[in-house]
Coordinates of C-alpha atoms in Angstrom, one line a residue:
M945 CA 49.7 46.7 28.1
A946 CA 48.5 43.6 30.1
F947 CA 49.6 40.0 29.4
D948 CA 51.9 41.5 26.8
I949 CA 49.0 42.0 24.5
T950 CA 49.5 45.1 22.5
G951 CA 46.8 47.7 23.1
Y952 CA 45.1 45.8 25.9
R953 CA 44.6 47.9 29.0
P954 CA 41.9 46.2 31.1
P955 CA 40.1 48.1 33.8
R956 CA 39.0 45.8 36.6
I957 CA 35.5 46.1 38.1
C958 CA 33.5 44.0 40.5
G959 CA 29.8 43.3 40.8
V960 CA 26.6 43.4 38.7
G961 CA 25.9 47.0 39.5
A962 CA 29.3 48.2 38.2
I963 CA 29.1 46.0 35.1
V964 CA 25.5 47.3 34.3
E965 CA 26.5 50.9 34.8
T966 CA 29.6 50.7 32.6
H967 CA 28.6 48.1 29.9
A968 CA 24.9 47.5 29.8
D969 CA 24.2 49.5 26.6
R970 CA 27.1 47.9 24.7
L971 CA 26.2 44.4 25.9
R972 CA 22.5 44.9 24.8
S973 CA 23.7 46.1 21.4
L974 CA 25.1 42.7 20.7
V975 CA 21.6 41.1 20.7
G976 CA 20.6 40.2 17.2
R977 CA 24.2 40.0 15.9
R978 CA 25.7 36.8 14.7
L979 CA 28.7 35.2 16.6
S980 CA 31.6 35.3 14.2
S981 CA 34.1 33.6 16.4
V982 CA 35.4 32.9 19.9
W983 CA 39.2 33.3 20.5
V984 CA 41.3 32.0 23.3
L985 CA 45.0 32.2 23.9
W986 CA 46.6 28.8 23.4
D987 CA 49.8 27.5 24.9
L988 CA 51.6 25.8 22.0
E989 CA 54.0 23.8 24.1
D990 CA 51.3 22.3 26.3
D991 CA 48.7 22.2 23.6
S992 CA 46.2 23.7 26.0
W993 CA 44.1 26.8 26.7
F994 CA 46.0 29.5 28.6
A995 CA 43.0 30.5 30.7
D996 CA 44.6 33.5 32.4
C997 CA 44.2 35.7 29.4
P998 CA 41.0 37.2 28.0
V999 CA 38.4 35.4 25.9
L1000 CA 37.4 37.2 22.8
F1001 CA 33.8 37.1 21.4
A1002 CA 33.4 38.5 17.9
F1003 CA 29.9 39.5 16.9
E1004 CA 29.5 41.0 13.4
G1005 CA 31.8 44.0 13.7
T1006 CA 32.1 44.2 17.5
Q1007 CA 34.4 42.3 19.7
V1008 CA 34.0 42.0 23.5
E1009 CA 37.0 40.8 25.5
I1010 CA 36.3 39.3 29.0
S1011 CA 38.9 38.3 31.6
H1012 CA 38.3 37.3 35.2
S1013 CA 40.9 37.6 38.0
K1014 CA 41.1 37.2 41.7
F1015 CA 37.8 35.9 43.1
S1016 CA 35.4 38.4 41.7
D1017 CA 37.2 41.0 39.5
V1018 CA 36.4 41.1 35.8
S1019 CA 37.6 43.2 32.9
I1020 CA 35.4 43.9 29.9
T1021 CA 37.0 45.7 26.9
W1022 CA 35.8 46.3 23.4
N1023 CA 37.8 45.9 20.2
E1024 CA 41.2 46.3 21.9
I1025 CA 42.8 43.0 21.0
D1026 CA 43.9 41.8 17.6
P1027 CA 43.8 38.0 17.7
L1028 CA 46.0 37.9 14.5
A1029 CA 48.8 39.8 16.2
P1030 CA 51.6 37.8 17.8
V1031 CA 51.7 37.4 21.6
I1032 CA 55.1 37.4 23.3
W1033 CA 54.8 36.6 27.0
S1034 CA 57.6 38.3 28.9
G1035 CA 56.1 38.1 32.4
S1036 CA 57.6 34.7 33.2
E1037 CA 61.0 33.1 33.1
M1038 CA 59.3 30.1 31.4
G1039 CA 58.7 32.1 28.2
F1040 CA 55.3 30.7 27.2
H1041 CA 54.7 30.2 23.5
L1042 CA 51.2 31.5 22.9
R1043 CA 49.0 32.1 19.9
W1044 CA 45.3 33.0 19.6
R1045 CA 43.1 30.1 18.5
K1046 CA 39.6 30.5 17.1
D1047 CA 36.6 28.4 18.0
E1048 CA 38.7 25.8 19.9
S1049 CA 36.0 23.4 20.9
E1050 CA 33.3 21.8 18.8
G1051 CA 30.7 23.4 21.0
M1052 CA 32.0 26.9 20.3
A1053 CA 32.4 26.3 16.6
A1054 CA 28.7 25.0 16.5
L1055 CA 27.6 28.5 17.7
H1056 CA 29.5 30.2 14.9
G1057 CA 27.0 32.2 12.7
R1058 CA 24.2 32.0 15.2
A1059 CA 22.3 35.2 16.2
L1060 CA 22.6 36.3 19.8
V1061 CA 19.2 36.2 21.6
A1062 CA 20.3 37.6 25.0
V1063 CA 23.2 38.5 27.2
E1064 CA 22.9 37.4 30.8
L1065 CA 25.0 38.4 33.7
L1066 CA 25.1 35.4 36.1
E1067 CA 25.7 36.4 39.7
W1068 CA 27.0 33.6 41.9
S1069 CA 24.9 33.4 45.1
G1070 CA 26.5 30.3 46.6
R1071 CA 27.8 30.5 50.1
D1072 CA 31.5 30.2 49.3
M1073 CA 34.4 32.5 48.3
A1074 CA 33.0 33.0 44.8
Q1075 CA 29.8 34.7 46.1
G1076 CA 29.1 37.8 44.1
M1077 CA 31.3 36.7 41.1
V1078 CA 29.7 37.6 37.8
A1079 CA 29.8 35.4 34.7
F1080 CA 28.8 36.4 31.2
S1081 CA 26.4 34.1 29.3
F1082 CA 25.8 34.7 25.6
V1083 CA 22.5 33.0 24.8
F1084 CA 21.5 31.7 21.3
D1085 CA 18.3 29.9 20.2
D1086 CA 20.0 26.5 20.4
G1087 CA 22.8 27.0 22.9
R1088 CA 24.9 29.3 25.0
I1089 CA 28.5 30.0 26.0
T1090 CA 29.4 31.3 29.4
V1091 CA 32.7 32.7 30.5
Y1092 CA 33.1 32.7 34.3
N1093 CA 35.6 33.1 37.1
A1094 CA 37.5 29.9 37.6
L1095 CA 39.4 31.2 40.6
D1096 CA 41.7 33.8 39.2
E1097 CA 41.3 32.7 35.6
N1098 CA 38.6 32.2 33.0
G1099 CA 36.4 29.2 32.6
L1100 CA 34.1 28.3 29.7
E1101 CA 30.8 26.4 29.8
L1102 CA 28.3 25.5 27.1
T1103 CA 25.6 24.3 29.5
P1104 CA 22.7 26.1 31.3
P1105 CA 23.7 28.0 34.5
E1106 CA 23.7 26.2 37.8
P1107 CA 20.9 27.0 40.2
E1108 CA 23.2 29.1 42.5
Y1109 CA 23.3 31.8 39.8
R1110 CA 21.0 34.8 39.9
I1111 CA 20.3 35.7 36.3
H1112 CA 20.3 39.3 35.2
R1113 CA 19.2 39.6 31.6
M1114 CA 20.4 42.6 29.7

């Protein structure tokens, strides 16, 4: 169990090649499915996104869970996390009070019900410590949502990728 999330055992991998080898077929199988929801773990005391934990993307019967760590590690799991189950964080003396929250931003909610057009792996080619980091971009006819490595936690974007990304379409 990781992050005290029942049933969640994330293997860490690094690089486009490892991701393609392990997950390409399943990522491609999402194309054509409608986005049901995006779940993030919410810190109830701070009223903010707890970006250390996975982001859950639910597509008509399949859920992919993505979590970034360190500078370039990523974990991709499938249907392991129940966002309706309680989360009790025991890894800190602070005792975070967390709960899964669905479609937190207006931009995420606007993509709800849209059919996925493509999955893109975005490989950072900038000349900095993030070089080689892989982000996941879910592309729709009228928008996209990207989860990327925000230096040892997840970041979310609803805009087109920066020019420093090499795009690998699944």
